[in-house]
CSV table of C-alpha atoms and ligand atoms in Angstrom, one decimal:
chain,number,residue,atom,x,y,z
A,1,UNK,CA,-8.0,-1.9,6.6
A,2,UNK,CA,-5.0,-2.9,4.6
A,3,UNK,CA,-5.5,-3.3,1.0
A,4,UNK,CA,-2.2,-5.9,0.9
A,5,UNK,CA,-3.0,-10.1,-0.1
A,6,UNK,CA,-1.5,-12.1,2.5
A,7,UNK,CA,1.2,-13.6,0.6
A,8,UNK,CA,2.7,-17.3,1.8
A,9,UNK,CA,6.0,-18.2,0.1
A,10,UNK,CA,7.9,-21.9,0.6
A,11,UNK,CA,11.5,-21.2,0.6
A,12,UNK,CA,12.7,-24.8,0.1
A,13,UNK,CA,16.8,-24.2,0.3
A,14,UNK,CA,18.9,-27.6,-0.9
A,15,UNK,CA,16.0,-29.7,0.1
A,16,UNK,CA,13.7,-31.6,-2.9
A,17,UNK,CA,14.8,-32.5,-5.8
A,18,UNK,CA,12.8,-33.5,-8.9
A,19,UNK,CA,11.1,-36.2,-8.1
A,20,UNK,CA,10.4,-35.0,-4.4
A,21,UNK,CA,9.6,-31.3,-5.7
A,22,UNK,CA,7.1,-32.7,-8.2
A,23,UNK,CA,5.3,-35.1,-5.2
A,24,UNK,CA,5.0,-32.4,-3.5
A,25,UNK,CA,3.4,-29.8,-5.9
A,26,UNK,CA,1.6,-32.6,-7.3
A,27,UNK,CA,-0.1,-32.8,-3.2
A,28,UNK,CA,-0.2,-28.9,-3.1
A,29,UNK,CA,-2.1,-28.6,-6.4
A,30,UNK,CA,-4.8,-31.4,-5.1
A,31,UNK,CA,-5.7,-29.1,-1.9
A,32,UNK,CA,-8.9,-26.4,-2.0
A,33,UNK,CA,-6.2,-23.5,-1.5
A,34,UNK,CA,-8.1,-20.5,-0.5
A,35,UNK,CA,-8.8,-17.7,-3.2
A,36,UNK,CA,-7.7,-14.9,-0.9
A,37,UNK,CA,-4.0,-15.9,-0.1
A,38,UNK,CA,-1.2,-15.3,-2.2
A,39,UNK,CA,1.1,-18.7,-2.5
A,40,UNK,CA,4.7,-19.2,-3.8
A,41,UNK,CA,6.8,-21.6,-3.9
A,42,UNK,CA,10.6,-21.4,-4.8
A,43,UNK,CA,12.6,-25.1,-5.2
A,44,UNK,CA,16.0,-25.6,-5.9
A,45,UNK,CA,16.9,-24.6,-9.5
A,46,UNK,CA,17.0,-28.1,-10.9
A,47,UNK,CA,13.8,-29.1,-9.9
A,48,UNK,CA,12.5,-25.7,-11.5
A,49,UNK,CA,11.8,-26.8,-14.7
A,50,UNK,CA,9.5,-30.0,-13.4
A,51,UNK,CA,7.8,-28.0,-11.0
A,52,UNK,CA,7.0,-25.1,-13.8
A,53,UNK,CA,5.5,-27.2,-16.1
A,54,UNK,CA,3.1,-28.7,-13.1
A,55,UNK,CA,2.6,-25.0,-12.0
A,56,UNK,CA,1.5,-23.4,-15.4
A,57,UNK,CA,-2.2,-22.3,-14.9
A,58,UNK,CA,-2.5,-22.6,-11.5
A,59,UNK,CA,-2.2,-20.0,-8.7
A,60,UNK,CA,0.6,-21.2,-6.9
A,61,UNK,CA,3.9,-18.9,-8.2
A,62,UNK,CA,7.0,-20.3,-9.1
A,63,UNK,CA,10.4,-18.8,-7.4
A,64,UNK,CA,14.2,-19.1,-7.6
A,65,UNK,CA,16.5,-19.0,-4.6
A,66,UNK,CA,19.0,-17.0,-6.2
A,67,UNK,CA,19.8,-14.6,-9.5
A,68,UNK,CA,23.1,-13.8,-10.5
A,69,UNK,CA,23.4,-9.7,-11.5
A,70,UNK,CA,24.8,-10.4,-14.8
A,71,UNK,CA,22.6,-11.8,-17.7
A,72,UNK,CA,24.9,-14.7,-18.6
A,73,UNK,CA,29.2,-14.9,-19.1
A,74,UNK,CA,31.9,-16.8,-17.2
A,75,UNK,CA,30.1,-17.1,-13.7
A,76,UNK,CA,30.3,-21.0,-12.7
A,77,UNK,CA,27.5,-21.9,-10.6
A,78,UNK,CA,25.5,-19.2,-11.0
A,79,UNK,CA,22.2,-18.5,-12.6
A,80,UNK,CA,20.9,-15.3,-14.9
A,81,UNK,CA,17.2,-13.9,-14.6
A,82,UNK,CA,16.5,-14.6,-18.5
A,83,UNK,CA,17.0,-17.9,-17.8
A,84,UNK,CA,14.5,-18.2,-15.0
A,85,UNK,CA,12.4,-15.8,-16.9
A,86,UNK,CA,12.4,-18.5,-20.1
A,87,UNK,CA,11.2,-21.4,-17.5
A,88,UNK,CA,7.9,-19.6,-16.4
A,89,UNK,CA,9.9,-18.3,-12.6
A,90,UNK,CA,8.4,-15.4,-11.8
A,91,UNK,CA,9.8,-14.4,-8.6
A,92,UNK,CA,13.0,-14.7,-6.5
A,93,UNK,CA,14.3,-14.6,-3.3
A,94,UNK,CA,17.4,-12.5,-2.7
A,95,UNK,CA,19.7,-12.0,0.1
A,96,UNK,CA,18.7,-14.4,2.2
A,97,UNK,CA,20.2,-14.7,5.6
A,98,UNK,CA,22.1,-18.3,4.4
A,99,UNK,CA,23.6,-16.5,1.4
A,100,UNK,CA,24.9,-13.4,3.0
A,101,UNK,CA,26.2,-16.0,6.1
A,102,UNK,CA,27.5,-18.6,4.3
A,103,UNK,CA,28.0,-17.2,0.4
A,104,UNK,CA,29.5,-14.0,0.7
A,105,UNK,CA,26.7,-11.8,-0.5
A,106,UNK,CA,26.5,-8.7,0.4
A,107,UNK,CA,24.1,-5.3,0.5
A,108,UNK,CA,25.7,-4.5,-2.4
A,109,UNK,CA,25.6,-7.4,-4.2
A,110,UNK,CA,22.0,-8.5,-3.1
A,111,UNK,CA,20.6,-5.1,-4.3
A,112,UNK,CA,22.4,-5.5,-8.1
A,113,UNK,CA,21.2,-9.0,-8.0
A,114,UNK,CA,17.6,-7.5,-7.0
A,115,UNK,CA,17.6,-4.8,-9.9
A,116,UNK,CA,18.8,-6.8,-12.5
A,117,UNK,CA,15.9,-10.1,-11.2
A,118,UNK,CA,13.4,-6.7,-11.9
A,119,UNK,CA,14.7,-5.6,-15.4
A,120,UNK,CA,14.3,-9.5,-16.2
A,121,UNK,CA,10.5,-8.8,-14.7
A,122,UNK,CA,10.5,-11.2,-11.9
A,123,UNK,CA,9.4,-9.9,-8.6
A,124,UNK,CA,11.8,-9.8,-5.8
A,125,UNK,CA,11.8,-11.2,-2.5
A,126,UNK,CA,14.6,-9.5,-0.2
A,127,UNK,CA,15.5,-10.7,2.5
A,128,UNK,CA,16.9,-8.9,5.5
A,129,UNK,CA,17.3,-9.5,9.2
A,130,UNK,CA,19.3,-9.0,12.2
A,131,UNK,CA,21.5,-12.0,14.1
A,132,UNK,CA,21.1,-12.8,17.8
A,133,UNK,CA,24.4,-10.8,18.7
A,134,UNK,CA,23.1,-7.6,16.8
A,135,UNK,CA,19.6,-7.8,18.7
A,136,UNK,CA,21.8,-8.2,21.8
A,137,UNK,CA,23.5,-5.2,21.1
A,138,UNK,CA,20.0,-3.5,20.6
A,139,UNK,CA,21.1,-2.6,16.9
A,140,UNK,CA,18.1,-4.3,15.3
A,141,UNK,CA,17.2,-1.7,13.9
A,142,UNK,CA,20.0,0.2,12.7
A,143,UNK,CA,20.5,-3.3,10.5
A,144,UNK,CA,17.5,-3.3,9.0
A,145,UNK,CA,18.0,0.3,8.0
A,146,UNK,CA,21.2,-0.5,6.7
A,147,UNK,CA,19.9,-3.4,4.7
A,148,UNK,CA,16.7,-2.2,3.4
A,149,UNK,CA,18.5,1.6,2.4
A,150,UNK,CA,20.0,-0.6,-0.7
A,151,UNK,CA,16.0,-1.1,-2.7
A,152,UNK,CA,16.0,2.6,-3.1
A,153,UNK,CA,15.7,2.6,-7.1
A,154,UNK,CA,13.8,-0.5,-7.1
A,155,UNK,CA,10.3,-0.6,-8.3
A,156,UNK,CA,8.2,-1.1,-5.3
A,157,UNK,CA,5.3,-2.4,-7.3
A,158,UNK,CA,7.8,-6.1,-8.0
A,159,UNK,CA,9.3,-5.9,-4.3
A,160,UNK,CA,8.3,-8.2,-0.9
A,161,UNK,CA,10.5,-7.7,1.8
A,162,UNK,CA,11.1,-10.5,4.4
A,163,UNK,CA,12.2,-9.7,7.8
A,164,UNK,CA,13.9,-13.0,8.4
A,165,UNK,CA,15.4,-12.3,12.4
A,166,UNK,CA,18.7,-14.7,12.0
A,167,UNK,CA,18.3,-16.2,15.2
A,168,UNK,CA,14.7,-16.8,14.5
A,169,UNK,CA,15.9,-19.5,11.1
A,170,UNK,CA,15.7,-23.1,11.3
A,171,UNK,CA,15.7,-22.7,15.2
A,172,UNK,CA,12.7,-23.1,16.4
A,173,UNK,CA,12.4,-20.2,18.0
A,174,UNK,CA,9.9,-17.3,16.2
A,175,UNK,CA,10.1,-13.7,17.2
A,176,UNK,CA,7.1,-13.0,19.1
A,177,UNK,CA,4.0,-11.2,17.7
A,178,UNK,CA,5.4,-7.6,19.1
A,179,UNK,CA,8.8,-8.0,17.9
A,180,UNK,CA,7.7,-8.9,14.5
A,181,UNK,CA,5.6,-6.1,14.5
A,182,UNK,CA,7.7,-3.7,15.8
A,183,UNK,CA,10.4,-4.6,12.9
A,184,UNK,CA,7.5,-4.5,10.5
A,185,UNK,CA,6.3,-1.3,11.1
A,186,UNK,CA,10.1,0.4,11.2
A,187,UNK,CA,10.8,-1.6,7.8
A,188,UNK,CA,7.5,0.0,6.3
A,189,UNK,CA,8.3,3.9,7.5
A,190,UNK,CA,11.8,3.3,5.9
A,191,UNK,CA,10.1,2.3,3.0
A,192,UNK,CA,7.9,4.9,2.8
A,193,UNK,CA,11.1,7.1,3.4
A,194,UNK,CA,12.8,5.3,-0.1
A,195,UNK,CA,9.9,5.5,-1.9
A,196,UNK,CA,6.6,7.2,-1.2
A,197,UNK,CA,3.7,6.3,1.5
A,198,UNK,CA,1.8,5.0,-1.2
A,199,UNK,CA,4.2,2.5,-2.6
A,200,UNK,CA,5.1,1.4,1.1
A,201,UNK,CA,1.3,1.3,2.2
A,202,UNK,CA,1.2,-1.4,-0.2
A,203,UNK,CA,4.3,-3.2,-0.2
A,204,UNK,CA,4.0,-6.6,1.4
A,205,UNK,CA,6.3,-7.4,4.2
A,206,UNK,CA,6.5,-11.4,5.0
A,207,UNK,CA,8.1,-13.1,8.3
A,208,UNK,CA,10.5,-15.4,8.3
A,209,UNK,CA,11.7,-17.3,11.3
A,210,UNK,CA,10.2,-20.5,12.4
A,211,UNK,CA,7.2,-19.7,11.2
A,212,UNK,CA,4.6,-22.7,12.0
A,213,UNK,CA,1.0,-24.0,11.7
A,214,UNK,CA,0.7,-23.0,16.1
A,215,UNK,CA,2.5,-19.7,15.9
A,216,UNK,CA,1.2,-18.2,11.9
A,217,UNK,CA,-2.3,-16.9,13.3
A,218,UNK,CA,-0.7,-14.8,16.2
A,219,UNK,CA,2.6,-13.7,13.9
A,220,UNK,CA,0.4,-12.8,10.9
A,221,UNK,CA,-2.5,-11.3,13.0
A,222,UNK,CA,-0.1,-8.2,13.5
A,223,UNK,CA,-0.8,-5.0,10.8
A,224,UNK,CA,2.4,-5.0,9.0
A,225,UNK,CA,3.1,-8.6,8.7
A,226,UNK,CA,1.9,-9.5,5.2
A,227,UNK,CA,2.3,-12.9,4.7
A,228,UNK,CA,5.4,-15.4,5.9
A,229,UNK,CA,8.8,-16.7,4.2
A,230,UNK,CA,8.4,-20.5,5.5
A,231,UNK,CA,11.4,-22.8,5.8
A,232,UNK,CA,10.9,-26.4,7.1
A,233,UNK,CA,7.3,-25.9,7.4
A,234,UNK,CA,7.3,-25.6,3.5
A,235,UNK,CA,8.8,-29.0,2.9
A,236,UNK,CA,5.4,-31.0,3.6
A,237,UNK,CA,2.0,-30.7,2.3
A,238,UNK,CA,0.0,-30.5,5.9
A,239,UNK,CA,1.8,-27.6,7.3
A,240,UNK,CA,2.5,-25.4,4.5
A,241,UNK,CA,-0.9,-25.5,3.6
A,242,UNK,CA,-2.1,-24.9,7.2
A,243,UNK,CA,-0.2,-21.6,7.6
A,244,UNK,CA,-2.0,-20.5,4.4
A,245,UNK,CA,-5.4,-21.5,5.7
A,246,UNK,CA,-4.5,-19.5,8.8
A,247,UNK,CA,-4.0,-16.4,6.8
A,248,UNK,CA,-6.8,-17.6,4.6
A,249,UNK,CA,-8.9,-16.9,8.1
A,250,UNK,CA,-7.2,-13.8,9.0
A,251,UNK,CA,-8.0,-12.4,5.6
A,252,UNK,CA,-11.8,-13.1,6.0
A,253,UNK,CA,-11.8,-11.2,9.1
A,254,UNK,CA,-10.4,-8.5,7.7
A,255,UNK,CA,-12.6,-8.0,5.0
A,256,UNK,CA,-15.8,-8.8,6.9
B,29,13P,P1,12.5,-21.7,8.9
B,29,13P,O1,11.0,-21.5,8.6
B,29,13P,O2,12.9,-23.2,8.6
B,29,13P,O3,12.9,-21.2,10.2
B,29,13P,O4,13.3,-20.9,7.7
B,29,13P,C1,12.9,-19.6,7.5
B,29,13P,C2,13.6,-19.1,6.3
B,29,13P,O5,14.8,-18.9,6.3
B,29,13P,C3,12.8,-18.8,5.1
B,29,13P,O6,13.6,-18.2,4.1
């Protein structure tokens, strides 16, 4: 049996600001969340602040979107990890599919964004993934070789790694059980292969993909799936906190 927490993380993107983010973790904070499940949530950064002072105390974690490598200069637009460090944010989502699509990031600079978010102390979220045309080409996992080989020299004790399939964002369609699984369990032998077995026998790995109240119990029934990265099904009350419930379940079976 695993010894990993099931970990559910809301990756909001450019949707809620303050006055919806703090409706919404005002709802979040009213529900009986289960003991056993992990939860995170990570707004946009200007409805940080709001949302960390309704989230101190409680056991729902507070994440950015995005950390800048440097620890502050002349770097319009971005943000430093002291700064979300000094708000209470405690973890943060790096090299997401958007950013590296849409934003220029690359391995490169999502792995000196990760270290420096760890030197800060926040715990990192990377996120990795292959597009449709990459899975066509049945390089799946050569790319998530490629992408993970930059956390070697991170501590694994402040790492999650999403697998986050491209094709699977924002479009409805989730990889199935078996393909999740299958990327799982390759991420977790190259982590073992960066680190140790140890570190990688306990290093969560979340889904990400369309990841929704009917499909969570079958996606995070499989061994190396560790929690989920949720997208639109993070936006509302009802479904984000159904997915946890559904690991909530999952994670009583386990341990009975
Ligand atoms: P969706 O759940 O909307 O597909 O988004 C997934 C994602 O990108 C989370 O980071």
């Amino acid at each position: 049996m695993s010894t990993r927490r099931f970990l559910i993380a809301g990756n909001w993107k450019m949707n809620h600001g303050v006055a919806d983010a703090t409706a919404l973790v005002e709802r979040l904070l009213q529900q009986d969340l289960p003991s056993a499940v992990d939860v995170v949530v990570c707004p946009p950064f200007v409805s940080l602040p709001a949302t960390a002072m309704l989230l101190t105390g409680s056991r729902i974690g507070l994440g950015a979107q995005n950390v800048h490598s440097e620890t502050q200069g002349a770097f319009t637009g971005e943000v430093a990890a002291p700064m979300l460090a000094e708000l209470g944010v405690e973890w943060v989502i790096i090299g997401h599919s958007e950013r590296r699509a849409m934003f220029g990031e690359s391995d490169a600079t999502a792995a000196a964004r990760a270290r420096r978010a760890q030197e800060e102390g926040l715990t990192v979220i990377f996120c990795l993934g292959e597009t449709l045309a990459e899975r066509e080409a049945e390089q799946t996992l050569d790319v998530i070789r490629r992408q993970a080989s930059v956390l070697a020299g991170l501590d694994p004790a402040r790492l999650v790694v999403a697998y986050e399939p491209v094709w699977a964002i924002g479009t409805g369609i989730t990889a199935t059980p078996e393909q999740a699984q299958e990327a799982h369990r390759f991420l977790r032998t190259e982590l073992a292969g960066l680190f140790d077995d140890n570190a990688a026998g306990a290093l969560r790995i979340l889904y990400g993909g369309s990841l929704k109240p009917a499909n969570a119990a079958e996606t995070l029934s499989q061994p190396d799936v560790d929690g989920g990265l949720i997208g639109g099904a993070s936006l509302d009350v009802e479904p984000f906190s159904a997915i946890i419930r559904a690991a909530a379940v999952l994670a009583a079976g386990e341990s009975s």
